[in-house]
Amino acid sequence: MPGSGKTTLAYKVYNDKSVCSHFDLRAWCTVDQEYDEKNLLVKLFNQVTGSDLKFSEDIDVADKLRRQLFGKRYLIVWDTTVWDDLTGPFPEVEKGSRILLTTRQMEVALHGKRNTDPLKLRLLKLEESWELLEKRAFGNESCPDELLEVGKEIAQNCKGLPLVVDLIAGVIAGDNPTCQLHDLVHDFCLIKAREEKLFGEISSSDASSSSDLMPRIVNIVYNKEQFELNNFVLFSSKKKRHSGKHLYSLLITREEMEDRLSDACHLRDLRFLRALMLDPSFIIVKDSLLNEICTLNHLTFLRIGKEVKSLPSSFSNLWNLETLWVKNEGSTLVLLPNICDLVKLRVLNVTACSFFDMDTDEPILIAEDSKLENLR
């Protein structure tokens, strides 16, 4: 069961003072489903020797590791489902050495066992979940009476998983601004992303696609051999393509294109678009396309390249915009007072910009009460 504390328990054993003093050598190995056997053996060798060596293809790293371990008492923590492929280098000598294997699959644990049966970690009982949650969230203090009912409900919803209890308690305590992504959370995100069709790519060679099967995040990639201008008009073409009705993120880029794409894209139908990135090396946004972008008032992220003197007044329609990157080409971009209407703006990165209109030789006046409070 993911999140039950297997790796955490192994980590505590691995770093215990008595364990550290008992074994001559220790190493920790985490193996993904896709792995390179030699690279893993090199990492293990460097851990047990305290070095940072690299080996050529003709070097037998497994043999070197076996020689390094021979005659010594070692502890290897094996956080993986792989076993047979990588246990060859470890000498089978009765020196009290140990390999500690963590895995979600009981059949792997049974297959890899030697002298001891696998330890299957049980889930926490409700009382244990609440005790851990209270201690982690409130420290030495007791939970306030007014929070007892909701606190125990939270503990029950953690389903006995220590990882979930610990993460939620950390959020309550306010000491988890960031945390490492556990594989349980990672797997859950991937499953939900596939269900919601959040990943996908459309290439210029795609003939047609059913709109109900299309992803909500689209990366459109063009290459030199397959490029056709009318393929870029994805949302007004007579061919059945992505309707864009529920598209949330759009990235348009290129692969080794020598010429930039002309201003021929229609984005006005992408009403729910929240992130838009148009590769400045591929497409330069001009007035017509910029006016369409200004109708996408759900945008929170925008990155474009452009060849205009200033942002249009309609740019203030993007009131949800939090990040704005503009690579200006040809002339200095004049930032008009309407930039201050973007009250949620946190990141502003504009090349060659000015609050001074060089054509009129006058500064741009901004109201005294206008300010971007969220700008970093």
CSV table of C-alpha atoms in Angstrom, one decimal:
chain,number,residue,atom,x,y,z
A,1,MET,CA,0.0,0.0,0.0
A,2,PRO,CA,1.5,3.3,-1.0
A,3,GLY,CA,1.8,5.9,1.8
A,4,SER,CA,1.9,3.3,4.6
A,5,GLY,CA,5.3,4.3,5.7
A,6,LYS,CA,7.6,1.7,4.2
A,7,THR,CA,10.3,4.1,3.0
A,8,THR,CA,10.0,6.2,6.1
A,9,LEU,CA,10.6,3.2,8.4
A,10,ALA,CA,13.5,2.0,6.3
A,11,TYR,CA,15.0,5.5,6.5
A,12,LYS,CA,14.8,5.5,10.3
A,13,VAL,CA,16.4,2.1,10.4
A,14,TYR,CA,19.1,3.1,8.0
A,15,ASN,CA,20.1,6.2,10.0
A,16,ASP,CA,19.8,4.7,13.4
A,17,LYS,CA,23.0,5.2,15.4
A,18,SER,CA,23.3,1.5,16.4
A,19,VAL,CA,22.8,0.5,12.8
A,20,CYS,CA,25.4,3.0,11.5
A,21,SER,CA,28.0,1.7,14.0
A,22,HIS,CA,27.2,-2.0,13.4
A,23,PHE,CA,27.8,-2.1,9.6
A,24,ASP,CA,31.0,-1.3,7.8
A,25,LEU,CA,29.3,-0.1,4.7
A,26,ARG,CA,25.8,1.3,4.0
A,27,ALA,CA,24.1,2.3,0.8
A,28,TRP,CA,20.6,3.3,-0.3
A,29,CYS,CA,19.2,2.5,-3.7
A,30,THR,CA,16.0,3.7,-5.2
A,31,VAL,CA,15.0,2.1,-8.5
A,32,ASP,CA,12.2,3.2,-10.8
A,33,GLN,CA,10.3,0.9,-13.2
A,34,GLU,CA,12.6,2.1,-16.0
A,35,TYR,CA,16.2,1.9,-14.9
A,36,ASP,CA,19.7,1.5,-16.1
A,37,GLU,CA,21.5,-1.3,-14.4
A,38,LYS,CA,25.0,0.0,-14.8
A,39,ASN,CA,24.1,3.5,-13.6
A,40,LEU,CA,22.5,2.0,-10.5
A,41,LEU,CA,25.6,-0.1,-9.7
A,42,VAL,CA,27.8,2.9,-10.2
A,43,LYS,CA,25.7,4.9,-7.7
A,44,LEU,CA,26.0,2.0,-5.2
A,45,PHE,CA,29.7,1.7,-5.7
A,46,ASN,CA,30.2,5.5,-5.1
A,47,GLN,CA,28.1,5.3,-2.0
A,48,VAL,CA,30.0,2.5,-0.4
A,49,THR,CA,33.4,3.9,-1.3
A,50,GLY,CA,32.5,7.6,-0.7
A,51,SER,CA,33.8,8.5,-4.2
A,52,ASP,CA,32.3,10.1,-7.3
A,53,LEU,CA,33.8,8.0,-10.1
A,54,LYS,CA,32.6,7.4,-13.6
A,55,PHE,CA,33.2,4.2,-15.5
A,56,SER,CA,33.6,3.5,-19.2
A,57,GLU,CA,31.4,0.9,-20.9
A,58,ASP,CA,34.1,-1.9,-20.8
A,59,ILE,CA,34.4,-1.7,-17.0
A,60,ASP,CA,32.6,-4.4,-15.0
A,61,VAL,CA,31.1,-2.3,-12.3
A,62,ALA,CA,29.3,-5.3,-10.7
A,63,ASP,CA,32.6,-7.1,-10.2
A,64,LYS,CA,34.2,-4.0,-8.6
A,65,LEU,CA,31.2,-3.6,-6.3
A,66,ARG,CA,31.3,-7.3,-5.3
A,67,ARG,CA,35.1,-7.0,-4.5
A,68,GLN,CA,34.4,-3.9,-2.5
A,69,LEU,CA,31.7,-5.6,-0.4
A,70,PHE,CA,33.5,-8.9,0.0
A,71,GLY,CA,34.4,-9.7,3.6
A,72,LYS,CA,32.6,-6.7,5.0
A,73,ARG,CA,29.4,-6.3,6.9
A,74,TYR,CA,27.1,-4.1,4.8
A,75,LEU,CA,23.6,-2.8,4.8
A,76,ILE,CA,21.8,-2.1,1.5
A,77,VAL,CA,18.4,-0.5,1.5
A,78,TRP,CA,16.6,-1.5,-1.7
A,79,ASP,CA,13.6,0.7,-2.4
A,80,THR,CA,12.5,-1.1,-5.6
A,81,THR,CA,10.4,-3.8,-7.2
A,82,VAL,CA,13.5,-5.0,-9.0
A,83,TRP,CA,15.4,-7.8,-7.4
A,84,ASP,CA,16.9,-10.6,-9.5
A,85,ASP,CA,18.5,-8.2,-12.0
A,86,LEU,CA,20.6,-6.3,-9.4
A,87,THR,CA,21.5,-8.6,-6.5
A,88,GLY,CA,24.3,-10.4,-8.3
A,89,PRO,CA,27.1,-8.2,-7.1
A,90,PHE,CA,26.4,-8.8,-3.4
A,91,PRO,CA,28.5,-11.6,-1.9
A,92,GLU,CA,26.7,-14.4,-0.1
A,93,VAL,CA,29.0,-14.6,2.9
A,94,GLU,CA,27.8,-15.0,6.5
A,95,LYS,CA,29.2,-11.7,7.8
A,96,GLY,CA,25.9,-10.4,9.2
A,97,SER,CA,25.3,-8.3,6.1
A,98,ARG,CA,21.7,-7.3,5.3
A,99,ILE,CA,19.7,-6.1,2.3
A,100,LEU,CA,16.5,-4.3,3.3
A,101,LEU,CA,13.9,-4.4,0.5
A,102,THR,CA,10.8,-2.1,0.4
A,103,THR,CA,8.1,-2.8,-2.2
A,104,ARG,CA,4.4,-2.5,-2.6
A,105,GLN,CA,4.1,-6.0,-4.1
A,106,MET,CA,4.0,-8.9,-1.7
A,107,GLU,CA,5.1,-11.4,-4.4
A,108,VAL,CA,8.3,-9.4,-4.8
A,109,ALA,CA,8.9,-9.4,-1.1
A,110,LEU,CA,8.3,-13.2,-0.8
A,111,HIS,CA,10.5,-13.9,-3.8
A,112,GLY,CA,13.4,-11.8,-2.3
A,113,LYS,CA,13.2,-13.0,1.2
A,114,ARG,CA,16.1,-14.9,2.7
A,115,ASN,CA,16.0,-15.7,6.5
A,116,THR,CA,13.1,-13.5,7.6
A,117,ASP,CA,9.5,-13.2,6.5
A,118,PRO,CA,8.3,-9.9,5.0
A,119,LEU,CA,6.9,-7.2,7.3
A,120,LYS,CA,3.6,-6.0,6.1
A,121,LEU,CA,2.9,-2.6,7.5
A,122,ARG,CA,-0.7,-2.2,8.7
A,123,LEU,CA,-2.8,0.9,8.3
A,124,LEU,CA,-3.3,3.1,11.3
A,125,LYS,CA,-6.4,2.7,13.5
A,126,LEU,CA,-8.6,5.8,13.8
A,127,GLU,CA,-7.4,6.5,17.3
A,128,GLU,CA,-3.8,6.2,16.1
A,129,SER,CA,-4.5,8.5,13.2
A,130,TRP,CA,-6.0,11.1,15.5
A,131,GLU,CA,-3.1,10.8,17.9
A,132,LEU,CA,-0.6,11.4,15.2
A,133,LEU,CA,-2.6,14.2,13.6
A,134,GLU,CA,-3.0,16.0,17.0
A,135,LYS,CA,0.7,15.6,18.0
A,136,ARG,CA,2.0,16.7,14.5
A,137,ALA,CA,-0.4,19.7,14.2
A,138,PHE,CA,-0.4,21.0,17.8
A,139,GLY,CA,2.9,19.7,19.3
A,140,ASN,CA,2.7,19.4,23.1
A,141,GLU,CA,-0.6,21.2,23.3
A,142,SER,CA,-4.0,19.6,23.0
A,143,CYS,CA,-6.4,20.2,20.2
A,144,PRO,CA,-8.8,23.1,21.0
A,145,ASP,CA,-12.3,21.8,21.9
A,146,GLU,CA,-14.0,23.6,19.0
A,147,LEU,CA,-11.8,21.7,16.5
A,148,LEU,CA,-12.1,18.3,18.0
A,149,GLU,CA,-15.0,17.1,15.9
A,150,VAL,CA,-13.7,18.4,12.6
A,151,GLY,CA,-10.2,17.1,13.5
A,152,LYS,CA,-11.3,13.6,14.1
A,153,GLU,CA,-13.3,13.7,10.9
A,154,ILE,CA,-10.1,14.7,9.1
A,155,ALA,CA,-8.3,11.8,10.8
A,156,GLN,CA,-10.9,9.4,9.6
A,157,ASN,CA,-10.7,10.6,6.0
A,158,CYS,CA,-7.0,9.9,6.0
A,159,LYS,CA,-7.9,6.2,5.7
A,160,GLY,CA,-5.1,5.1,8.1
A,161,LEU,CA,-2.3,6.3,5.8
A,162,PRO,CA,0.5,7.9,7.9
A,163,LEU,CA,1.7,9.9,4.9
A,164,VAL,CA,-1.6,11.6,4.4
A,165,VAL,CA,-2.0,12.3,8.2
A,166,ASP,CA,1.5,13.8,8.3
A,167,LEU,CA,1.0,16.0,5.2
A,168,ILE,CA,-2.4,17.3,6.4
A,169,ALA,CA,-1.1,17.9,9.9
A,170,GLY,CA,1.8,19.8,8.4
A,171,VAL,CA,-0.6,22.0,6.5
A,172,ILE,CA,-2.6,22.7,9.7
A,173,ALA,CA,0.5,23.5,11.6
A,174,GLY,CA,1.7,25.8,8.8
A,175,ASP,CA,5.1,24.3,8.5
A,176,ASN,CA,4.7,22.7,5.1
A,177,PRO,CA,5.1,25.5,2.5
A,178,THR,CA,6.7,23.0,0.2
A,179,CYS,CA,7.2,19.2,0.4
A,180,GLN,CA,8.7,16.5,-1.7
A,181,LEU,CA,6.1,14.8,-4.0
A,182,HIS,CA,5.5,11.3,-2.7
A,183,ASP,CA,5.0,8.6,-5.3
A,184,LEU,CA,1.5,8.1,-3.9
A,185,VAL,CA,0.6,11.7,-4.8
A,186,HIS,CA,2.5,11.4,-8.1
A,187,ASP,CA,0.5,8.3,-9.1
A,188,PHE,CA,-2.8,9.8,-8.1
A,189,CYS,CA,-2.1,12.9,-10.2
A,190,LEU,CA,-1.2,10.9,-13.2
A,191,ILE,CA,-4.4,8.8,-13.0
A,192,LYS,CA,-6.5,11.9,-12.6
A,193,ALA,CA,-4.7,13.7,-15.4
A,194,ARG,CA,-5.4,10.7,-17.8
A,195,GLU,CA,-9.0,10.7,-16.7
A,196,GLU,CA,-9.4,14.4,-17.4
A,197,LYS,CA,-7.3,14.1,-20.6
A,198,LEU,CA,-4.9,16.8,-19.4
A,199,PHE,CA,-2.0,15.8,-21.5
A,200,GLY,CA,-1.7,15.7,-25.3
A,201,GLU,CA,0.1,17.0,-28.3
A,202,ILE,CA,-1.1,18.0,-31.7
A,203,SER,CA,1.4,18.0,-34.6
A,204,SER,CA,0.8,19.7,-37.9
A,205,SER,CA,0.3,16.3,-39.5
A,206,ASP,CA,-2.8,15.5,-37.5
A,207,ALA,CA,-5.6,15.1,-39.9
A,208,SER,CA,-8.6,15.1,-37.6
A,209,SER,CA,-9.5,14.3,-34.0
A,210,SER,CA,-12.8,13.8,-32.2
A,211,SER,CA,-13.3,16.9,-29.9
A,212,ASP,CA,-14.5,14.7,-27.0
A,213,LEU,CA,-11.2,12.8,-26.9
A,214,MET,CA,-8.9,15.8,-27.2
A,215,PRO,CA,-6.8,16.9,-24.2
A,216,ARG,CA,-7.3,20.1,-22.2
A,217,ILE,CA,-3.6,21.0,-22.4
A,218,VAL,CA,-2.3,21.1,-25.9
A,219,ASN,CA,1.3,21.4,-27.2
A,220,ILE,CA,1.2,22.2,-30.9
A,221,VAL,CA,4.6,21.4,-32.5
A,222,TYR,CA,5.5,22.1,-36.1
A,223,ASN,CA,8.4,20.7,-38.1
A,224,LYS,CA,9.9,21.9,-41.3
A,225,GLU,CA,8.8,18.9,-43.4
A,226,GLN,CA,5.1,18.9,-42.4
A,227,PHE,CA,4.4,22.6,-42.0
A,228,GLU,CA,1.4,24.1,-43.8
A,229,LEU,CA,0.0,27.5,-43.0
A,230,ASN,CA,-3.7,26.4,-43.0
A,231,ASN,CA,-2.9,23.7,-40.4
A,232,PHE,CA,-2.2,26.6,-37.9
A,233,VAL,CA,-5.8,27.7,-38.2
A,234,LEU,CA,-6.9,24.8,-36.0
A,235,PHE,CA,-10.1,26.4,-34.7
A,236,SER,CA,-11.7,27.7,-37.9
A,237,SER,CA,-10.7,24.9,-40.2
A,238,LYS,CA,-13.5,22.9,-41.9
A,239,LYS,CA,-11.7,19.8,-40.8
A,240,LYS,CA,-12.9,18.4,-37.5
A,241,ARG,CA,-10.2,19.5,-35.0
A,242,HIS,CA,-10.0,20.5,-31.4
A,243,SER,CA,-12.9,22.8,-30.7
A,244,GLY,CA,-11.0,24.6,-28.0
A,245,LYS,CA,-14.2,24.9,-25.9
A,246,HIS,CA,-12.6,23.4,-22.8
A,247,LEU,CA,-8.9,23.9,-23.5
A,248,TYR,CA,-7.0,25.2,-20.5
A,249,SER,CA,-3.5,25.5,-21.7
A,250,LEU,CA,-1.9,26.0,-25.1
A,251,LEU,CA,1.7,26.0,-26.1
A,252,ILE,CA,2.7,26.7,-29.7
A,253,THR,CA,6.3,26.0,-30.6
A,254,ARG,CA,8.4,24.7,-33.4
A,255,GLU,CA,11.1,22.2,-34.4
A,256,GLU,CA,13.9,23.6,-36.5
A,257,MET,CA,11.7,26.0,-38.5
A,258,GLU,CA,13.7,28.7,-40.3
A,259,ASP,CA,10.8,31.1,-41.0
A,260,ARG,CA,8.4,32.5,-38.5
A,261,LEU,CA,4.7,31.8,-38.8
A,262,SER,CA,2.5,34.6,-40.0
A,263,ASP,CA,-0.2,36.1,-37.8
A,264,ALA,CA,-2.9,33.7,-38.8
A,265,CYS,CA,-4.2,32.1,-35.6
A,266,HIS,CA,-7.7,32.4,-34.2
A,267,LEU,CA,-7.8,32.2,-30.4
A,268,ARG,CA,-11.1,34.0,-29.6
A,269,ASP,CA,-13.0,30.8,-29.1
A,270,LEU,CA,-10.7,29.5,-26.4
A,271,ARG,CA,-12.8,31.1,-23.7
A,272,PHE,CA,-11.5,29.0,-20.8
A,273,LEU,CA,-7.8,29.3,-21.7
A,274,ARG,CA,-5.7,30.0,-18.7
A,275,ALA,CA,-2.1,29.6,-20.0
A,276,LEU,CA,-0.9,30.7,-23.4
A,277,MET,CA,2.7,30.5,-24.6
A,278,LEU,CA,3.5,31.4,-28.2
A,279,ASP,CA,7.2,30.7,-28.9
A,280,PRO,CA,8.7,34.2,-29.9
A,281,SER,CA,11.2,32.4,-32.2
A,282,PHE,CA,8.3,31.0,-34.1
A,283,ILE,CA,5.4,33.4,-34.1
A,284,ILE,CA,5.4,37.2,-33.5
A,285,VAL,CA,2.1,38.5,-32.3
A,286,LYS,CA,0.7,41.5,-34.2
A,287,ASP,CA,-2.3,43.6,-33.6
A,288,SER,CA,-5.0,41.3,-34.9
A,289,LEU,CA,-3.9,38.3,-32.9
A,290,LEU,CA,-3.2,40.5,-29.8
A,291,ASN,CA,-6.8,41.8,-29.9
A,292,GLU,CA,-8.0,38.2,-29.8
A,293,ILE,CA,-5.7,37.4,-26.9
A,294,CYS,CA,-7.2,40.3,-25.0
A,295,THR,CA,-10.6,38.6,-25.1
A,296,LEU,CA,-9.3,35.6,-23.1
A,297,ASN,CA,-10.1,37.0,-19.6
A,298,HIS,CA,-9.4,33.8,-17.8
A,299,LEU,CA,-5.7,33.9,-18.7
A,300,THR,CA,-3.3,33.7,-15.7
A,301,PHE,CA,-0.1,33.1,-17.7
A,302,LEU,CA,0.9,34.7,-21.0
A,303,ARG,CA,4.2,34.6,-22.9
A,304,ILE,CA,4.4,36.2,-26.3
A,305,GLY,CA,6.7,37.9,-28.7
A,306,LYS,CA,5.4,41.1,-30.5
A,307,GLU,CA,6.1,43.9,-32.8
A,308,VAL,CA,3.8,46.7,-31.7
A,309,LYS,CA,4.6,50.0,-30.0
A,310,SER,CA,2.3,49.5,-27.0
A,311,LEU,CA,-0.2,47.1,-25.5
A,312,PRO,CA,-3.8,48.0,-26.5
A,313,SER,CA,-6.3,49.4,-24.1
A,314,SER,CA,-8.2,46.1,-24.3
A,315,PHE,CA,-5.3,44.5,-22.5
A,316,SER,CA,-6.9,45.6,-19.2
A,317,ASN,CA,-9.5,42.9,-19.9
A,318,LEU,CA,-7.0,40.3,-18.7
A,319,TRP,CA,-7.7,41.0,-15.1
A,320,ASN,CA,-6.8,37.5,-14.0
A,321,LEU,CA,-3.3,37.7,-15.4
A,322,GLU,CA,-0.6,36.8,-12.9
A,323,THR,CA,2.4,36.3,-15.1
A,324,LEU,CA,3.3,38.3,-18.2
A,325,TRP,CA,6.3,37.7,-20.4
A,326,VAL,CA,6.7,39.9,-23.5
A,327,LYS,CA,9.7,39.7,-25.8
A,328,ASN,CA,9.5,42.9,-27.8
A,329,GLU,CA,11.1,43.1,-31.2
A,330,GLY,CA,12.1,46.1,-33.3
A,331,SER,CA,11.3,49.0,-31.0
A,332,THR,CA,10.8,49.9,-27.3
A,333,LEU,CA,7.4,48.8,-25.9
A,334,VAL,CA,5.7,51.6,-24.2
A,335,LEU,CA,3.8,50.5,-21.0
A,336,LEU,CA,0.6,52.6,-20.9
A,337,PRO,CA,-1.2,53.2,-17.6
A,338,ASN,CA,-3.6,50.4,-18.3
A,339,ILE,CA,-0.9,48.0,-17.2
A,340,CYS,CA,-1.9,49.0,-13.7
A,341,ASP,CA,-5.4,47.5,-14.2
A,342,LEU,CA,-3.8,44.0,-14.0
A,343,VAL,CA,-4.2,44.0,-10.2
A,344,LYS,CA,-3.3,40.3,-9.9
A,345,LEU,CA,0.0,40.6,-11.8
A,346,ARG,CA,2.8,39.0,-9.8
A,347,VAL,CA,5.5,38.5,-12.5
A,348,LEU,CA,6.3,41.0,-15.2
A,349,ASN,CA,9.1,40.4,-17.7
A,350,VAL,CA,9.3,42.7,-20.7
A,351,THR,CA,12.3,43.3,-22.9
A,352,ALA,CA,13.0,46.8,-24.2
A,353,CYS,CA,10.1,48.6,-22.4
A,354,SER,CA,9.6,52.1,-21.2
A,355,PHE,CA,7.1,54.4,-19.4
A,356,PHE,CA,8.3,57.2,-21.7
A,357,ASP,CA,6.8,57.7,-25.1
A,358,MET,CA,9.8,58.7,-27.3
A,359,ASP,CA,7.5,59.8,-30.1
A,360,THR,CA,5.8,62.5,-28.0
A,361,ASP,CA,8.9,63.1,-25.8
A,362,GLU,CA,6.7,62.9,-22.8
A,363,PRO,CA,6.5,60.5,-19.8
A,364,ILE,CA,3.5,58.3,-19.4
A,365,LEU,CA,1.4,59.5,-16.5
A,366,ILE,CA,0.1,57.0,-14.0
A,367,ALA,CA,-2.5,57.8,-11.4
A,368,GLU,CA,-1.1,58.2,-7.9
A,369,ASP,CA,-3.5,55.6,-6.5
A,370,SER,CA,-2.6,53.0,-9.1
A,371,LYS,CA,-0.3,50.3,-7.9
A,372,LEU,CA,0.4,46.6,-8.5
A,373,GLU,CA,0.3,45.3,-5.0
A,374,ASN,CA,1.0,41.7,-5.9
A,375,LEU,CA,4.0,42.4,-8.2
A,376,ARG,CA,7.2,40.8,-7.0
